[in-house]
Amino acid sequence: MKLGIIFIVFNLFIVCDSIAQNPLGVYIDIDGKVKFWTSEANRNGNVDDSVYVSFNGEKQLMDLRNLKLDNLTLLEAPRYNATSSCNMDPSIRYDTTEQVKSNIAINSTIPFFDTSQLHLFYLPTTVIDSNHLFTITTNDSIKISVEQKEFTDDIRGVGLNDSTIKEVKTILMEYINRLTGKWEGEEEREALRSKLSLPDTIIEYKAIYDYLVDLFVVHNYDNKNRLTKVIGYHWNLGVEVDSLRYNKKGNLIYFCRDKIGSVRHEYYFKYNKNGQVEKVTYIYNSVGTNRNTTQYSHPETQIMKFTYNNLGIINSQSRVQKDGKLLTTYIEIR
C-alpha cells in the first residue's frame, strides 16, 4: 500500500508512450542532470542498489534502477516491438523476389543478388540538408560517421539511396510544416503512407515502386554537437518530432515531443546554481477531436520540484498541487 501511494502521486507525471517511434526517453538522474533512455524500460526485480523512498511518513525500500524508471522518468523510451521489423513492413509485404525450387535443402533466390530489393539498415554518415533541419544518412559501402554522434539514425526499407532519401526528407518536411499543431485527418495520413510506403502500381500481380519506407528516424545536431531535433516516421504510426533547446551553459532547458496531428508533450527545465534540475514544468496538449476544434487551446500543466543533499544527490521530489501545496517524496540513496 505504501509503494502504491507513491506511484499514484508520481505516475501522473510520467508519460508512457508505447507507440512512439522516436527512440528516446527522458529522465532526471540522481545527480540532477537530464538524461536520455535509449532502450525500453527494464525494471529490476532485485534490490541491488538500495533506496529508501518516504511519502507521508511511510518508508519503502526499492532498487535504484526502479527509482529512476518509476519516479524520475518523464518520458519512457518506446517499446521495441512498436517499430521492430515484421512481416507487415512494406519492404517485406511487397517483396517481389521470386523463390525457386532447389535440389538441395536450402532455397535460393533469383536473381542471387538483386540490389533493388535490398532491405537497408543505415548507420550515420553525416549529411546536413540545406535548411539544416536534420541529419540524414547515406548508403556508403563502408559506414563510418564523419563526426561521432550520440544517437544513430535508423532508416529501414527498400530502394533507398542518396536520391530517394532526399526525396523522403523533402516529403516529410513538407508534411511537418503543413500539419504541425493542426488536425491530421485520415486522408492526410493515408496520402503520406501512399507516397512513402505503398507501391506505385501493381502490374501482373507484381508491386512496382521506386522505394518503400518502413522506418525513417533521423537526428539533427547544432555546431556544438548537441542534439536539437529528432524526426521519426513509421509506416503504421505516422510522424513524430522531438525538439530540444539549451541555455548558454549547455543545459537542456526544453524538450518537446510532438505527435503530428495528435498530442504534444513539452518539458521546461529550470536549474539551480550547481547546474542541477530544480524545477520541471510539463505541459500536455491535444489538437482536439476534429479539424474544427481550436488547436492546442486547453493545455494541462504539472510542476515538479527537486532538492539535493550536500553531495549533489537527489533527496526529495515534489509535485505542486493546484492550491500551491507540495506533495513531497523523500529519497535516501545508500
XYZ file of C-alpha atoms in Angstrom:
334
model
C 0.000 0.000 0.000
C 2.820 2.390 0.835
C 4.509 1.901 -2.505
C 1.181 2.153 -4.268
C 0.586 5.596 -2.788
C 3.926 6.830 -4.077
C 3.232 5.531 -7.562
C -0.216 7.144 -7.650
C 1.362 10.503 -6.919
C 4.129 10.391 -9.472
C 2.863 8.198 -12.269
C 0.530 11.066 -13.122
C 3.630 12.898 -14.310
C 5.185 10.074 -16.306
C 4.277 9.647 -19.952
C 4.455 6.050 -21.161
C 4.138 6.347 -24.914
C 4.374 2.761 -26.126
C 3.532 3.643 -29.733
C 6.233 6.270 -30.143
C 8.740 5.749 -32.933
C 11.434 8.192 -31.808
C 13.830 6.063 -29.744
C 14.350 8.412 -26.795
C 13.072 8.596 -23.255
C 13.804 11.449 -20.847
C 14.590 11.269 -17.136
C 16.200 13.226 -14.304
C 19.172 11.305 -12.967
C 20.040 11.276 -9.250
C 22.768 13.880 -9.913
C 20.168 16.334 -11.227
C 21.116 16.036 -14.898
C 18.633 15.483 -17.710
C 19.489 12.225 -19.482
C 18.002 10.008 -22.160
C 16.766 6.451 -22.117
C 17.737 4.728 -25.362
C 16.046 1.404 -24.688
C 12.699 0.391 -23.262
C 12.136 0.136 -19.522
C 13.775 -2.866 -17.825
C 12.846 -2.830 -14.181
C 14.836 -4.691 -11.560
C 13.160 -7.440 -9.561
C 16.003 -7.388 -7.030
C 17.245 -4.670 -4.721
C 20.840 -4.390 -5.911
C 21.239 -0.677 -5.124
C 19.093 0.182 -2.140
C 16.998 3.333 -1.974
C 14.545 4.326 0.748
C 11.578 6.283 -0.557
C 9.382 8.028 2.030
C 5.974 9.588 1.464
C 3.569 10.877 4.099
C 5.588 9.262 6.849
C 5.684 5.827 5.239
C 9.015 4.363 4.024
C 9.549 1.867 1.212
C 12.746 0.066 0.151
C 13.294 -0.122 -3.610
C 16.055 -0.551 -6.175
C 17.846 2.436 -7.723
C 17.035 1.353 -11.276
C 13.339 1.162 -10.406
C 13.516 4.590 -8.759
C 14.804 6.100 -11.993
C 12.207 4.349 -14.116
C 9.194 4.796 -11.847
C 9.841 8.127 -10.125
C 12.354 10.111 -12.163
C 11.305 9.280 -15.723
C 9.384 11.964 -17.560
C 9.029 10.201 -20.888
C 9.653 6.491 -21.345
C 11.535 5.176 -24.353
C 9.182 3.326 -26.715
C 8.692 -0.405 -26.628
C 10.981 -2.198 -29.052
C 8.182 -4.191 -30.656
C 6.363 -1.000 -31.660
C 8.784 -0.394 -34.532
C 10.659 -3.679 -34.865
C 10.693 -5.415 -38.242
C 7.702 -7.605 -39.017
C 6.027 -9.271 -41.983
C 3.676 -6.301 -42.372
C 6.529 -3.895 -43.113
C 6.153 -2.589 -46.685
C 9.621 -3.757 -47.717
C 8.666 -7.315 -46.754
C 4.989 -7.266 -47.658
C 5.682 -6.089 -51.209
C 8.921 -8.009 -51.706
C 8.978 -9.156 -55.349
C 11.942 -11.524 -55.044
C 10.939 -14.839 -56.580
C 11.611 -18.135 -54.831
C 12.706 -21.120 -56.934
C 12.952 -24.804 -56.130
C 16.354 -26.304 -55.463
C 17.720 -29.844 -55.362
C 19.290 -29.054 -52.017
C 17.568 -28.329 -48.750
C 18.312 -24.585 -48.821
C 16.114 -22.450 -51.064
C 17.841 -19.990 -53.354
C 16.527 -16.770 -54.869
C 16.765 -15.402 -58.400
C 18.456 -13.100 -59.006
C 21.106 -14.211 -56.497
C 21.974 -10.610 -55.602
C 19.391 -8.009 -56.564
C 20.382 -4.619 -55.188
C 16.964 -3.153 -55.970
C 15.413 -5.421 -53.339
C 17.877 -4.853 -50.505
C 16.365 -4.125 -47.115
C 18.581 -1.291 -45.970
C 19.671 -0.541 -42.420
C 21.671 2.692 -42.263
C 24.352 3.823 -39.885
C 25.049 7.541 -39.837
C 27.377 9.149 -42.328
C 26.615 12.780 -41.679
C 24.994 14.883 -44.380
C 23.235 18.106 -43.397
C 20.359 19.244 -45.577
C 20.242 22.763 -46.972
C 17.931 24.148 -44.283
C 19.845 22.338 -41.504
C 16.724 20.775 -40.074
C 18.115 17.323 -39.547
C 20.843 14.827 -40.325
C 20.340 12.068 -42.884
C 22.385 9.024 -43.758
C 23.939 7.825 -46.990
C 24.356 4.355 -48.428
C 28.142 4.062 -48.337
C 29.786 0.670 -48.636
C 31.820 1.488 -45.521
C 29.571 3.191 -42.976
C 31.795 5.445 -40.862
C 30.493 8.509 -39.053
C 32.163 11.720 -40.162
C 31.732 13.051 -36.646
C 30.812 10.913 -33.684
C 27.187 11.475 -32.755
C 25.425 10.328 -29.629
C 22.463 8.784 -31.438
C 22.286 6.661 -34.583
C 19.893 7.320 -37.445
C 17.649 4.414 -38.345
C 16.359 4.218 -41.908
C 14.764 0.952 -42.977
C 13.132 -0.004 -46.210
C 13.878 -0.958 -49.801
C 15.092 1.081 -52.772
C 16.594 3.759 -50.524
C 19.671 5.586 -51.782
C 21.010 9.152 -51.703
C 18.397 10.399 -54.146
C 15.354 8.669 -52.687
C 16.356 9.515 -49.099
C 16.488 13.176 -50.125
C 13.019 12.818 -51.636
C 11.670 11.211 -48.452
C 13.179 14.002 -46.394
C 11.503 16.648 -48.557
C 8.112 14.929 -48.317
C 8.360 14.630 -44.527
C 9.404 18.256 -44.028
C 6.512 19.491 -46.151
C 4.128 17.330 -44.142
C 5.509 18.520 -40.796
C 5.472 22.198 -41.771
C 1.910 21.909 -43.068
C 0.347 19.936 -40.207
C 2.248 20.831 -37.027
C -0.323 21.980 -34.494
C -3.218 21.047 -36.766
C -5.686 18.226 -37.007
C -4.380 15.322 -39.082
C -7.221 13.692 -40.936
C -7.153 10.092 -42.068
C -6.869 11.277 -45.648
C -3.634 13.154 -44.870
C -2.157 10.129 -43.079
C -3.122 7.802 -45.927
C -1.714 10.178 -48.543
C 1.635 10.243 -46.735
C 1.688 6.467 -46.380
C 0.861 6.150 -50.070
C 3.798 8.369 -51.040
C 6.358 6.730 -48.793
C 5.313 3.165 -48.074
C 2.973 1.815 -50.760
C 3.735 0.602 -54.306
C 3.110 2.995 -57.171
C 1.102 0.373 -59.010
C 0.503 -3.358 -59.406
C 1.249 -4.923 -62.806
C 0.545 -8.591 -63.396
C 0.289 -9.159 -59.637
C 3.722 -7.602 -59.070
C 4.278 -4.467 -56.979
C 6.064 -1.665 -58.855
C 7.817 1.057 -56.860
C 10.949 3.197 -56.623
C 11.240 2.751 -52.856
C 9.299 1.709 -49.771
C 9.933 3.155 -46.293
C 9.424 1.029 -43.179
C 11.032 3.394 -40.662
C 12.774 6.747 -41.033
C 14.385 8.229 -37.897
C 16.967 10.991 -38.283
C 18.773 13.326 -35.867
C 19.948 16.903 -36.140
C 22.797 18.440 -34.106
C 23.968 22.016 -33.556
C 27.533 23.258 -34.054
C 28.380 22.077 -30.525
C 27.319 18.532 -31.360
C 24.177 18.768 -29.212
C 21.006 17.015 -30.295
C 18.410 19.572 -31.396
C 15.807 17.597 -33.330
C 14.640 14.050 -33.994
C 12.223 13.313 -36.822
C 10.583 9.919 -36.997
C 8.244 8.318 -39.498
C 6.839 4.799 -39.310
C 4.579 3.380 -41.980
C 1.902 2.484 -39.414
C 2.428 5.164 -36.746
C 2.735 8.424 -38.643
C 5.159 11.257 -37.907
C 6.755 12.319 -34.633
C 9.093 15.239 -33.942
C 11.311 15.854 -30.901
C 12.694 19.380 -30.413
C 15.397 20.378 -27.905
C 16.839 23.709 -26.722
C 19.775 24.555 -24.429
C 20.897 27.514 -22.325
C 24.286 29.224 -22.573
C 25.773 26.726 -20.124
C 24.742 23.823 -22.324
C 21.940 22.581 -20.074
C 18.786 21.273 -21.726
C 16.007 23.752 -20.981
C 13.278 22.481 -23.315
C 12.197 19.137 -24.713
C 9.094 18.664 -26.832
C 7.645 15.519 -28.357
C 5.047 16.415 -30.959
C 2.983 13.605 -32.420
C 1.899 15.345 -35.612
C -1.861 15.710 -35.710
C -2.344 14.273 -32.239
C -0.706 15.330 -28.947
C 2.225 17.410 -27.739
C 4.340 16.841 -24.614
C 6.506 19.804 -23.550
C 9.044 19.914 -20.714
C 10.695 23.112 -19.421
C 13.731 22.663 -17.146
C 14.976 25.198 -14.589
C 18.399 24.728 -12.938
C 19.994 25.727 -9.642
C 23.421 27.346 -9.359
C 25.070 23.914 -9.442
C 23.550 23.053 -12.810
C 21.027 20.607 -11.370
C 17.364 20.495 -12.324
C 15.320 22.104 -9.562
C 12.026 22.512 -11.426
C 10.294 20.795 -14.338
C 7.157 22.218 -15.916
C 5.258 19.713 -18.011
C 2.592 20.858 -20.492
C 0.357 18.361 -22.246
C -1.885 19.415 -25.102
C -4.006 17.925 -27.863
C -5.065 19.101 -31.296
C -8.652 18.311 -30.370
C -11.280 15.883 -31.624
C -11.731 17.097 -35.220
C -10.416 19.629 -37.709
C -12.871 22.293 -36.484
C -11.613 22.119 -32.906
C -9.470 25.013 -31.705
C -5.990 23.538 -31.746
C -3.732 23.325 -28.666
C -6.035 25.576 -26.659
C -6.550 23.562 -23.450
C -3.132 22.714 -22.024
C -2.743 20.669 -18.864
C 0.201 21.794 -16.739
C 2.058 19.952 -13.990
C 5.070 21.127 -11.986
C 7.675 19.028 -10.207
C 10.495 20.253 -7.948
C 13.723 18.607 -6.749
C 16.240 19.166 -3.946
C 19.718 17.678 -3.378
C 21.967 16.835 -0.449
C 25.474 18.179 0.193
C 26.931 15.523 -2.119
C 24.773 16.705 -5.001
C 22.494 13.653 -4.920
C 18.724 13.995 -5.143
C 16.973 13.751 -1.780
C 13.436 14.970 -2.475
C 10.911 15.196 -5.262
C 7.744 17.286 -5.006
C 4.656 17.736 -7.111
C 2.900 21.101 -6.955
C -0.834 20.862 -6.300
C -3.439 23.261 -7.689
C -3.610 25.045 -4.329
C 0.169 25.586 -4.428
C 0.946 22.991 -1.744
C 3.621 20.355 -2.315
C 3.254 16.593 -2.204
C 6.808 15.534 -1.379
C 8.602 12.209 -1.575
C 11.925 11.993 0.256
C 14.677 9.866 -1.236
C 17.578 8.309 0.641
C 20.115 6.575 -1.591
C 22.543 4.214 0.148
